[in-house]
């Protein structure tokens, strides 16, 4: 596995500084190909998924081309959802942190257009938006495209699935001829290949070619976690399995430093290893780990390469790796010299699909597990403490202690049982606050496939299922993949239970539909935005000419109805209520 550093890529100084501050250690495999191709000015098609570092793969070359003294819009990034717009805008802002004059703005349906117009008027060079809203601004002339030299279509296949084909075409056809057009898509349906043919010139194809890999004999588990609970879950796993030596992988140097601090703060013997350390510090950390003084080594992929320690009992993927190959290398750090090793991966949200791909590609089994509860941890700690007590009773001279206890029992009004219980509590340590409220087992990665097959009931095109056939994450997948605007007339199917999350869903009726020129994305954006719920929890959106049905988790339905009482979608007043038909 060859590594390329960012400073080998001909990047400008402010970008290198930003990347260093973000804690990136090495260029990800897709970046290694995509960045040089774009810096040469070539049009490009990248086949890559979320989590591979694709945002920086197009964001870095794009930022290098922006003239900071020109206040006009120079780059437009189109993407399918509001969440992605916000996420990509944040990543690009971080990359542009030291390019002070560069302004970046996300624009998406559902957000007050007046506010967007005010921001646009202040001078923005990079616009990141959903196609519907970008078109809207182009019509109003609040987005002018005559200075645009770079266009990016991110998750092009998802935009197609969400019914944005025409909008994408209209926008691209109005951009200046002289421009660079970059497209990222996980799959290549015919309509997307056709866009490439019509709107790109001699594009370079970029994707990571997979090598055959042998997966070591390691038992692999995964846990679905919320970002804020990651440290707590890691600690619980450490307590539950208490591996003598373990390696924890993070994707960035910054991640390593932060995690080491958090673990040390909780009393674990943890040290970090990454590329910023001097040889001397590395040696010190590695020596500590070899002789067992350091029990937990927190490392980046690059730094961990040289680790030659045989008795690592467990590997933790604190972050899911950016490349399947990294996963195999990581878990290969345990289970060496004939020992049985364990690997634990923490996945957040959509990353579960990435893990599913890893399982598929590596032909291995990654078993879902419930997050251990505090009671589980207490049981283990009590068990361990009692074991020590037994040892002590067998081996030590307890005479003097017995005298002290007897004295206490006489002086104070306690029983021996009270005293033993209090000592046991002291020995197992403080109770942690129970911040994790869900002990549900994670979903099986194979079941994700099954849910996905169910999706095809709704007329998905035939390009799913392959290595790149992830077919969307979460709700984006359920608009009916007929390549058009989710035409599903006739029977109204009620999704009583969302087949991806298993949640109870409530069906809402909105008195606006295709004939009013709104797209599923507009409705999704408005509902998620107004009610402040994550877009991914919204279920199917069935759009008809004059109305739309939207499934939302039952527990959010009241909140959505209230929030939408006076809301507008694409400037139109709407009425939204519980659907009458089930
Ligand atoms: P993306 O595929 O763009 O959704 O990126 C996934 C995550 O990887 C984001 O949090 C990025 O900040 C992060 N990332 C991007 N490039 C790198 C890199 N070279 N090294 C480490 N992390 C990265």
Coordinates of C-alpha atoms and ligand atoms in Angstrom, one line a residue:
X1 CA 0.0 0.0 0.0
X2 CA 1.7 3.1 -1.2
X3 CA 1.1 6.4 0.5
X4 CA 1.1 9.8 -1.0
X5 CA 1.4 12.9 1.2
X6 CA -0.5 16.0 0.5
X7 CA 2.7 18.0 0.1
X8 CA 3.6 15.8 -2.9
X9 CA 0.6 17.0 -4.8
X10 CA 1.5 20.5 -5.9
X11 CA -1.1 22.2 -3.6
X12 CA -1.1 25.8 -2.6
X13 CA 0.2 26.7 0.8
X14 CA -3.2 27.7 2.4
X15 CA -4.7 24.4 1.3
X16 CA -1.7 22.4 2.8
X17 CA -2.2 24.3 6.0
X18 CA -5.9 23.6 6.1
X19 CA -5.4 19.9 5.4
X20 CA -2.8 19.7 8.2
X21 CA -5.1 21.4 10.6
X22 CA -7.9 18.9 9.6
X23 CA -5.4 16.3 10.7
X24 CA -5.3 14.4 7.3
X25 CA -2.2 12.3 7.3
X26 CA -2.1 10.8 3.8
X27 CA -4.0 11.3 0.6
X28 CA -6.9 8.8 0.3
X29 CA -6.8 6.4 -2.7
X30 CA -9.5 8.3 -4.6
X31 CA -7.8 11.6 -3.9
X32 CA -4.5 10.3 -5.2
X33 CA -6.0 9.9 -8.6
X34 CA -8.7 12.6 -8.7
X35 CA -6.7 15.6 -7.5
X36 CA -3.8 15.5 -10.0
X37 CA -6.3 14.9 -12.9
X38 CA -8.4 17.9 -12.0
X39 CA -5.3 20.1 -11.4
X40 CA -4.4 19.4 -15.0
X41 CA -7.7 20.9 -15.9
X42 CA -9.3 17.7 -17.2
X43 CA -12.9 16.8 -17.0
X44 CA -13.4 13.8 -14.7
X45 CA -15.8 11.1 -13.7
X46 CA -15.1 9.6 -10.3
X47 CA -16.7 6.5 -9.1
X48 CA -16.6 6.7 -5.4
X49 CA -18.9 6.7 -2.4
X50 CA -19.3 8.8 0.7
X51 CA -16.5 8.2 3.2
X52 CA -13.7 7.8 0.7
X53 CA -12.7 11.4 0.9
X54 CA -14.4 12.4 -2.3
X55 CA -15.5 15.9 -1.1
X56 CA -11.9 16.9 -0.6
X57 CA -11.1 15.1 -3.9
X58 CA -13.1 17.7 -5.8
X59 CA -13.0 20.5 -3.2
X60 CA -9.2 20.9 -3.2
X61 CA -8.6 21.4 -6.9
X62 CA -11.7 23.5 -7.2
X63 CA -10.5 25.9 -4.4
X64 CA -7.1 26.2 -6.0
X65 CA -8.8 27.6 -9.1
X66 CA -10.9 30.2 -7.4
X67 CA -9.7 33.8 -7.9
X68 CA -10.3 35.3 -4.5
X69 CA -10.4 38.8 -5.8
X70 CA -13.2 38.0 -8.2
X71 CA -16.4 38.2 -6.1
X72 CA -18.5 36.4 -8.8
X73 CA -19.7 32.8 -8.6
X74 CA -16.9 30.7 -10.1
X75 CA -17.8 27.2 -9.1
X76 CA -21.2 25.4 -8.7
X77 CA -21.5 22.1 -6.9
X78 CA -24.8 20.3 -7.4
X79 CA -25.9 17.5 -5.1
X80 CA -29.0 15.7 -4.2
X81 CA -30.0 16.6 -0.6
X82 CA -30.0 19.4 1.9
X83 CA -27.9 17.4 4.4
X84 CA -25.2 16.7 1.8
X85 CA -25.2 20.4 0.8
X86 CA -24.5 21.4 4.4
X87 CA -21.9 18.7 4.9
X88 CA -20.1 19.5 1.7
X89 CA -20.2 23.3 2.4
X90 CA -18.7 22.6 5.9
X91 CA -15.9 20.5 4.4
X92 CA -15.1 23.1 1.7
X93 CA -15.1 25.9 4.3
X94 CA -12.6 23.9 6.4
X95 CA -10.4 23.4 3.3
X96 CA -10.7 27.1 2.5
X97 CA -10.0 28.2 6.1
X98 CA -6.8 30.0 5.2
X99 CA -8.1 31.5 1.9
X100 CA -9.8 34.4 3.6
X101 CA -11.5 36.0 0.7
X102 CA -13.3 32.8 -0.5
X103 CA -17.0 32.6 0.4
X104 CA -18.9 29.4 0.2
X105 CA -22.7 29.1 0.4
X106 CA -25.0 26.1 0.5
X107 CA -28.5 26.7 -1.1
X108 CA -31.2 24.2 -0.8
X109 CA -35.0 23.8 -1.0
X110 CA -36.8 24.4 2.2
X111 CA -34.7 27.2 3.5
X112 CA -35.9 30.7 3.3
X113 CA -35.0 32.0 -0.1
X114 CA -34.7 35.6 1.0
X115 CA -31.9 34.7 3.3
X116 CA -30.1 32.9 0.6
X117 CA -30.5 35.9 -1.7
X118 CA -29.1 38.3 0.8
X119 CA -26.1 36.0 1.3
X120 CA -25.6 35.6 -2.5
X121 CA -25.6 39.4 -2.8
X122 CA -22.7 39.7 -0.5
X123 CA -20.5 37.9 -3.0
X124 CA -20.0 34.2 -3.1
X125 CA -17.5 32.3 -5.2
X126 CA -18.6 28.7 -4.5
X127 CA -22.3 27.7 -4.5
X128 CA -23.3 24.3 -3.3
X129 CA -26.9 23.5 -3.9
X130 CA -29.7 21.1 -4.8
X131 CA -30.6 21.4 -8.5
X132 CA -34.2 22.7 -7.9
X133 CA -33.1 25.6 -5.7
X134 CA -30.1 26.5 -7.9
X135 CA -32.5 26.6 -10.9
X136 CA -34.8 28.8 -8.9
X137 CA -32.0 31.3 -8.2
X138 CA -30.8 31.2 -11.8
X139 CA -34.3 32.1 -12.9
X140 CA -34.4 35.0 -10.4
X141 CA -30.9 36.0 -11.6
X142 CA -29.7 35.8 -8.0
X143 CA -27.3 33.2 -9.3
X144 CA -25.4 34.4 -12.4
X145 CA -23.2 31.9 -14.1
X146 CA -21.1 33.8 -16.5
X147 CA -17.9 33.5 -14.4
X148 CA -18.4 29.8 -13.5
X149 CA -15.3 27.9 -14.6
X150 CA -16.0 24.7 -12.5
X151 CA -19.1 22.5 -12.2
X152 CA -19.3 19.5 -10.0
X153 CA -22.1 17.0 -9.9
X154 CA -21.8 15.1 -6.6
X155 CA -23.7 11.9 -6.2
X156 CA -25.0 12.3 -9.8
X157 CA -26.9 9.0 -9.7
X158 CA -28.7 10.1 -6.5
X159 CA -29.8 13.3 -8.2
X160 CA -31.2 11.2 -11.0
X161 CA -33.1 9.1 -8.5
X162 CA -34.5 12.1 -6.9
X163 CA -35.9 13.4 -10.2
X164 CA -33.3 16.1 -10.8
X165 CA -32.3 14.9 -14.3
X166 CA -33.9 17.8 -16.2
X167 CA -32.7 20.4 -13.7
X168 CA -29.1 19.1 -14.0
X169 CA -29.3 19.3 -17.8
X170 CA -30.8 22.8 -17.8
X171 CA -28.2 24.1 -15.4
X172 CA -25.2 22.5 -17.2
X173 CA -26.5 23.8 -20.6
X174 CA -26.5 27.4 -19.3
X175 CA -23.0 27.3 -17.9
X176 CA -20.1 28.9 -20.0
X177 CA -18.7 26.5 -22.6
X178 CA -15.2 27.1 -21.3
X179 CA -15.3 25.2 -18.0
X180 CA -14.2 22.1 -16.2
X181 CA -16.9 19.6 -15.4
X182 CA -16.4 17.0 -12.7
X183 CA -18.8 14.3 -11.8
X184 CA -18.9 11.8 -8.9
X185 CA -21.4 8.9 -9.0
X186 CA -21.4 5.6 -7.2
X187 CA -23.2 3.9 -10.1
X188 CA -23.3 4.7 -13.8
X189 CA -26.8 4.4 -15.1
X190 CA -27.4 5.2 -18.7
X191 CA -28.8 8.7 -18.0
X192 CA -25.7 9.7 -16.1
X193 CA -23.4 8.3 -18.8
X194 CA -25.4 10.4 -21.3
X195 CA -24.9 13.6 -19.2
X196 CA -21.2 12.9 -19.2
X197 CA -21.2 12.4 -23.0
X198 CA -23.1 15.6 -23.6
X199 CA -21.6 17.9 -21.0
X200 CA -18.0 16.7 -20.6
X201 CA -15.0 16.7 -22.9
X202 CA -12.8 13.7 -22.9
X203 CA -13.2 12.9 -19.2
X204 CA -10.7 10.9 -17.2
X205 CA -12.3 8.0 -15.3
X206 CA -11.1 7.6 -11.8
X207 CA -11.8 4.8 -9.4
X208 CA -10.0 2.7 -7.0
X209 CA -9.1 -0.7 -8.4
X210 CA -9.4 -3.4 -5.9
X211 CA -6.7 -6.0 -5.2
X212 CA -7.4 -9.5 -4.0
X213 CA -6.9 -9.6 -0.3
X214 CA -6.7 -12.4 2.2
X215 CA -8.7 -11.6 5.3
X216 CA -7.0 -12.9 8.5
X217 CA -8.9 -15.2 10.9
X218 CA -10.3 -12.6 13.2
X219 CA -13.7 -12.4 14.8
X220 CA -15.3 -9.2 13.7
X221 CA -18.1 -7.3 15.3
X222 CA -19.7 -3.9 14.7
X223 CA -21.8 -1.5 16.7
X224 CA -24.1 1.2 15.5
X225 CA -23.3 4.3 17.5
X226 CA -24.1 8.0 17.7
X227 CA -21.0 10.3 17.2
X228 CA -21.3 11.7 20.7
X229 CA -21.3 8.2 22.3
X230 CA -18.2 6.9 20.5
X231 CA -15.8 7.3 23.4
X232 CA -18.2 5.8 25.9
X233 CA -18.9 2.8 23.7
X234 CA -15.2 2.3 23.1
X235 CA -14.6 2.4 26.8
X236 CA -17.4 -0.1 27.5
X237 CA -15.9 -2.5 25.0
X238 CA -12.5 -2.1 26.6
X239 CA -14.0 -2.8 30.0
X240 CA -16.1 -5.8 28.8
X241 CA -13.4 -7.6 26.8
X242 CA -10.4 -6.1 28.6
X243 CA -7.8 -6.9 25.9
X244 CA -4.3 -6.8 27.2
X245 CA -3.0 -4.9 24.2
X246 CA -5.2 -3.3 21.6
X247 CA -4.8 -1.0 18.7
X248 CA -7.5 1.7 18.0
X249 CA -7.6 3.2 14.5
X250 CA -8.6 6.8 13.7
X251 CA -8.7 8.3 10.3
X252 CA -6.9 11.5 11.2
X253 CA -4.0 12.7 13.3
X254 CA -6.3 15.1 15.1
X255 CA -8.7 12.2 15.8
X256 CA -5.8 10.3 17.4
X257 CA -4.8 13.2 19.6
X258 CA -8.3 13.8 20.8
X259 CA -9.1 10.2 21.5
X260 CA -5.8 9.7 23.4
X261 CA -6.7 12.6 25.6
X262 CA -10.2 11.3 26.2
X263 CA -9.0 7.8 27.1
X264 CA -6.2 9.1 29.4
X265 CA -8.8 11.3 31.0
X266 CA -10.8 8.3 31.9
X267 CA -7.8 6.5 33.3
X268 CA -6.8 4.2 30.4
X269 CA -3.2 3.6 29.6
X270 CA -3.4 4.9 26.0
X271 CA -0.8 6.6 23.8
X272 CA -1.0 7.9 20.2
X273 CA 1.0 7.2 17.1
X274 CA 0.9 9.3 14.0
X275 CA 3.0 10.9 11.4
X276 CA 3.7 14.2 13.3
X277 CA 5.7 12.4 16.0
X278 CA 9.5 12.5 15.9
X279 CA 11.3 9.2 15.6
X280 CA 12.3 9.4 19.2
X281 CA 8.7 9.8 20.4
X282 CA 7.5 7.0 18.2
X283 CA 10.2 4.7 19.7
X284 CA 9.1 5.7 23.2
X285 CA 5.4 5.0 22.4
X286 CA 6.2 1.7 20.7
X287 CA 8.5 0.6 23.6
X288 CA 5.7 1.3 26.0
X289 CA 3.3 -0.7 24.0
X290 CA 5.7 -3.7 23.6
X291 CA 6.4 -3.9 27.3
X292 CA 2.7 -3.5 28.2
X293 CA 2.9 -0.2 30.0
X294 CA 0.7 1.2 27.3
X295 CA -2.3 -1.0 26.8
X296 CA -4.0 0.9 24.1
X297 CA -2.3 2.2 21.0
X298 CA -4.3 4.8 19.1
X299 CA -3.0 5.2 15.6
X300 CA -3.6 6.3 12.0
X301 CA -3.2 3.8 9.2
X302 CA 0.1 5.1 8.0
X303 CA 1.6 5.2 11.5
X304 CA 0.4 1.7 12.3
X305 CA 2.2 0.2 9.3
X306 CA 5.4 -0.5 11.1
X307 CA 3.8 -2.1 14.2
X308 CA 5.3 -5.6 14.7
X309 CA 3.7 -6.6 18.0
X310 CA 2.4 -10.2 18.1
X311 CA 0.1 -10.2 21.0
X312 CA -2.4 -7.5 20.1
X313 CA -5.7 -9.0 21.2
X314 CA -8.1 -6.6 19.7
X315 CA -8.3 -4.0 17.0
X316 CA -10.9 -1.2 17.1
X317 CA -12.0 0.8 14.1
X318 CA -12.9 3.9 16.0
X319 CA -13.4 5.4 12.5
X320 CA -14.4 3.3 9.6
X321 CA -11.5 3.3 7.2
X322 CA -11.6 5.2 3.9
X323 CA -10.7 2.2 1.9
X324 CA -11.5 -1.5 2.1
X325 CA -7.9 -2.4 1.9
X326 CA -7.2 -0.4 5.0
X327 CA -9.8 -2.5 6.9
X328 CA -8.0 -5.7 6.0
X329 CA -4.6 -4.2 7.0
X330 CA -6.0 -2.9 10.3
X331 CA -7.6 -6.1 11.4
X332 CA -4.5 -8.0 10.4
X333 CA -2.8 -6.3 13.4
X334 CA -4.4 -8.8 15.6
X335 CA -4.8 -12.6 15.5
X336 CA -1.1 -13.0 14.7
X337 CA 1.2 -15.9 15.6
X338 CA -1.8 -18.3 15.8
X339 CA -3.7 -16.3 18.4
X340 CA -7.4 -15.6 18.1
X341 CA -8.0 -11.9 17.6
X342 CA -11.1 -9.7 17.7
X343 CA -11.9 -6.7 15.7
X344 CA -14.6 -4.1 16.6
X345 CA -15.9 -1.4 14.4
X346 CA -18.0 1.6 15.4
X347 CA -20.3 2.8 12.7
X348 CA -22.2 6.0 12.6
X349 CA -25.3 6.4 10.4
X350 CA -24.6 5.8 6.7
X351 CA -21.2 4.2 7.4
X352 CA -23.1 1.0 7.9
X353 CA -23.3 0.7 4.1
X354 CA -19.6 1.2 3.8
X355 CA -19.1 -1.7 6.2
X356 CA -21.5 -3.8 4.2
X357 CA -19.4 -3.1 1.2
X358 CA -16.3 -4.1 3.1
X359 CA -17.9 -7.3 4.2
X360 CA -18.9 -8.1 0.6
X361 CA -15.6 -7.2 -0.9
X362 CA -13.5 -9.0 1.7
X363 CA -15.9 -12.0 1.7
X364 CA -15.9 -11.9 5.4
X365 CA -18.4 -11.8 8.2
X366 CA -18.9 -8.7 10.4
X367 CA -21.3 -9.5 13.1
X368 CA -23.7 -6.9 14.5
X369 CA -23.7 -6.5 18.3
X370 CA -25.7 -4.5 20.8
X371 CA -23.8 -1.9 22.7
X372 CA -23.0 -3.3 26.1
X373 CA -25.2 -1.7 28.8
X374 CA -23.9 -0.3 32.0
X375 CA -25.3 -3.3 33.8
X376 CA -23.2 -5.6 31.5
X377 CA -20.1 -3.6 32.4
X378 CA -20.9 -3.6 36.1
X379 CA -21.3 -7.4 36.1
X380 CA -17.9 -7.8 34.5
X381 CA -16.3 -5.4 36.9
X382 CA -17.9 -7.1 39.9
X383 CA -16.8 -10.5 38.6
X384 CA -13.2 -9.3 38.3
X385 CA -13.2 -7.6 41.7
X386 CA -14.5 -10.8 43.3
X387 CA -11.9 -12.9 41.6
X388 CA -9.2 -10.7 43.1
X389 CA -10.9 -11.0 46.5
X390 CA -10.9 -14.7 46.2
X391 CA -7.2 -14.7 45.3
X392 CA -6.5 -12.4 48.2
X393 CA -8.3 -14.6 50.7
X394 CA -6.3 -17.6 49.5
X395 CA -2.9 -16.0 49.5
X396 CA -2.6 -13.0 51.8
X397 CA -2.4 -12.7 55.6
X398 CA -5.6 -10.9 56.3
X399 CA -5.3 -10.9 60.1
X400 CA -4.6 -7.2 60.6
X401 CA -7.4 -6.2 58.3
X402 CA -9.8 -8.5 60.1
X403 CA -9.0 -6.7 63.4
X404 CA -9.8 -3.4 61.8
X405 CA -13.1 -4.6 60.4
X406 CA -14.1 -6.1 63.7
X407 CA -13.3 -2.8 65.4
X408 CA -15.5 -0.9 62.9
X409 CA -18.4 -3.3 63.3
X410 CA -18.4 -2.8 67.1
X411 CA -18.0 1.0 66.9
X412 CA -20.4 1.7 64.1
X413 CA -23.8 0.2 63.5
X414 CA -23.1 -1.6 60.3
X415 CA -23.2 -5.2 59.2
X416 CA -20.3 -7.0 57.6
X417 CA -22.5 -7.2 54.5
X418 CA -22.9 -3.4 54.3
X419 CA -19.2 -3.0 54.7
X420 CA -18.3 -5.6 52.0
X421 CA -20.8 -4.1 49.6
X422 CA -19.4 -0.6 50.1
X423 CA -15.9 -1.8 49.5
X424 CA -17.0 -3.6 46.4
X425 CA -18.5 -0.5 45.0
X426 CA -15.4 1.5 45.7
X427 CA -13.3 -1.1 44.0
X428 CA -15.3 -1.2 40.8
X429 CA -15.2 2.6 40.5
X430 CA -17.5 5.4 39.7
X431 CA -20.8 4.9 37.9
X432 CA -20.8 6.4 34.5
X433 CA -23.8 8.4 33.6
X434 CA -25.8 6.3 31.3
X435 CA -25.8 8.4 28.2
X436 CA -26.6 5.6 25.8
X437 CA -30.3 5.0 25.6
X438 CA -30.4 2.3 23.0
X439 CA -29.2 -1.2 23.5
X440 CA -30.8 -2.5 20.3
X441 CA -28.6 -4.9 18.4
X442 CA -27.2 -3.3 15.3
X443 CA -28.7 -4.3 12.0
X444 CA -27.2 -7.3 10.2
X445 CA -25.2 -6.2 7.2
X446 CA -26.9 -9.0 5.2
X447 CA -30.3 -7.6 6.2
X448 CA -29.3 -4.3 4.7
X449 CA -29.1 -6.2 1.4
X450 CA -32.5 -7.7 1.9
X451 CA -34.0 -4.3 2.6
X452 CA -32.4 -3.1 -0.6
X453 CA -33.8 -5.9 -2.6
X454 CA -37.2 -4.9 -1.3
X455 CA -36.6 -1.5 -2.7
X456 CA -36.5 -2.9 -6.1
X457 CA -40.2 -3.7 -5.8
X458 CA -40.6 0.0 -6.5
X459 CA -39.0 -0.2 -9.9
X460 CA -35.4 0.5 -9.3
X461 CA -33.4 0.4 -12.4
X462 CA -31.2 -2.6 -13.0
X463 CA -27.9 -1.1 -12.0
X464 CA -27.9 -1.9 -8.3
X465 CA -26.4 -4.8 -6.6
X466 CA -22.8 -4.6 -7.9
X467 CA -19.8 -3.3 -6.1
X468 CA -20.9 0.3 -6.7
X469 CA -24.6 -0.6 -6.6
X470 CA -25.2 0.7 -3.1
X471 CA -28.3 2.5 -4.4
X472 CA -28.4 5.4 -2.0
X473 CA -28.2 5.8 1.7
X474 CA -31.3 6.0 3.8
X475 CA -34.4 7.7 2.4
X476 CA -32.9 8.8 -0.8
X477 CA -33.3 5.3 -2.1
X478 CA -37.0 5.1 -2.0
X479 CA -38.2 7.3 -4.7
X480 CA -38.7 4.6 -7.2
X481 CA -35.7 4.2 -9.5
X482 CA -37.4 4.6 -12.8
X483 CA -35.0 7.3 -13.8
X484 CA -37.7 9.8 -13.8
X485 CA -39.6 11.6 -11.1
X486 CA -40.6 8.6 -9.1
X487 CA -43.8 7.8 -11.0
X488 CA -45.8 5.6 -8.8
X489 CA -49.4 6.2 -9.5
X490 CA -52.3 4.0 -8.6
X491 CA -52.2 2.1 -5.3
X492 CA -51.1 4.0 -2.3
X493 CA -48.9 1.7 -0.3
X494 CA -48.7 2.5 3.3
X495 CA -45.3 1.9 4.8
X496 CA -46.5 1.1 8.3
X497 CA -43.0 0.1 9.2
X498 CA -40.0 1.5 7.5
X499 CA -38.1 -1.4 6.1
X500 CA -34.7 0.1 6.6
X501 CA -35.0 1.1 10.2
X502 CA -37.9 -1.0 11.3
X503 CA -39.6 2.1 12.8
X504 CA -43.3 2.8 12.9
X505 CA -44.1 5.3 10.3
X506 CA -46.9 7.8 10.0
X507 CA -48.2 8.8 6.6
X508 CA -48.7 12.5 6.0
X509 CA -50.6 14.1 3.1
X510 CA -49.3 17.3 1.5
X511 CA -51.6 19.3 -0.9
X512 CA -48.9 20.0 -3.4
X513 CA -47.3 17.8 -6.0
X514 CA -45.6 17.5 -9.3
X515 CA -48.0 19.8 -11.1
X516 CA -47.0 22.6 -8.7
X517 CA -43.4 22.1 -9.9
X518 CA -42.0 20.8 -6.6
X519 CA -39.7 17.8 -6.3
X520 CA -39.5 15.1 -3.6
X521 CA -36.3 16.9 -2.5
X522 CA -38.1 20.2 -1.9
X523 CA -40.6 18.4 0.3
X524 CA -37.9 16.5 2.1
X525 CA -35.9 19.6 2.6
X526 CA -38.8 21.6 3.9
X527 CA -40.0 18.9 6.4
X528 CA -36.5 18.2 7.7
X529 CA -35.6 21.9 7.8
X530 CA -38.8 23.2 9.4
X531 CA -39.3 20.4 11.9
X532 CA -35.6 20.1 12.7
X533 CA -35.5 16.3 12.1
X534 CA -32.7 14.5 10.2
X535 CA -33.7 14.1 6.6
X536 CA -32.6 10.5 6.6
X537 CA -35.4 9.5 8.9
X538 CA -38.0 10.6 6.4
X539 CA -39.4 7.6 4.6
X540 CA -41.0 7.2 1.2
X541 CA -42.1 10.3 -0.6
X542 CA -44.9 9.4 -3.1
X543 CA -45.5 12.3 -5.4
X544 CA -48.6 12.7 -7.6
X545 CA -49.7 15.6 -9.7
X546 CA -51.6 17.5 -7.1
X547 CA -50.5 16.0 -3.8
X548 CA -47.8 14.0 -2.1
X549 CA -47.6 11.4 0.6
X550 CA -44.7 11.4 3.0
X551 CA -43.8 8.8 5.6
X552 CA -42.2 10.1 8.8
X553 CA -41.4 8.1 11.9
X554 CA -44.6 8.1 14.1
X555 CA -42.8 9.8 17.0
X556 CA -42.1 12.9 14.8
X557 CA -45.5 13.2 13.1
X558 CA -46.9 15.8 15.6
X559 CA -43.7 17.8 15.5
X560 CA -43.7 17.9 11.7
X561 CA -47.4 18.9 11.5
X562 CA -46.9 21.7 14.0
X563 CA -43.7 23.0 12.3
X564 CA -45.4 22.9 8.9
X565 CA -48.5 24.8 9.9
X566 CA -47.4 28.1 8.4
X567 CA -44.5 26.8 6.3
X568 CA -44.1 27.3 2.6
X569 CA -42.6 24.9 0.1
X570 CA -40.9 26.6 -2.8
X571 CA -42.7 29.8 -1.9
X572 CA -46.1 28.1 -1.9
X573 CA -48.5 27.9 1.0
X574 CA -49.2 24.2 1.8
X575 CA -51.5 22.2 3.9
X576 CA -50.2 19.1 5.6
X577 CA -52.2 16.6 7.6
X578 CA -52.3 13.0 8.6
X579 CA -53.2 10.9 5.5
X580 CA -56.8 9.6 5.7
X581 CA -56.2 6.4 3.7
X582 CA -54.0 3.8 5.2
Ligands
LIG1 P1 -16.3 12.1 2.2 O1 -16.0 10.9 1.4 O2 -16.0 13.4 1.4 O3 -17.7 12.1 2.7 O4 -15.3 12.2 3.4 C1 -15.4 11.4 4.6 C2 -14.6 11.9 5.7 O5 -13.2 11.7 5.5 C3 -14.7 13.4 6.0 O6 -14.9 13.6 7.4 C4 -13.4 14.0 5.6 O7 -13.1 15.1 6.3 C5 -12.4 12.9 5.8 N1 -11.3 12.9 4.9 C6 -11.2 13.3 3.6 N2 -9.9 13.2 3.1 C7 -9.2 12.6 4.1 C8 -7.8 12.1 4.2 N3 -7.0 12.2 3.2 N4 -7.5 11.6 5.4 C9 -8.3 11.5 6.4 N5 -9.6 11.9 6.4 C10 -10.1 12.4 5.3

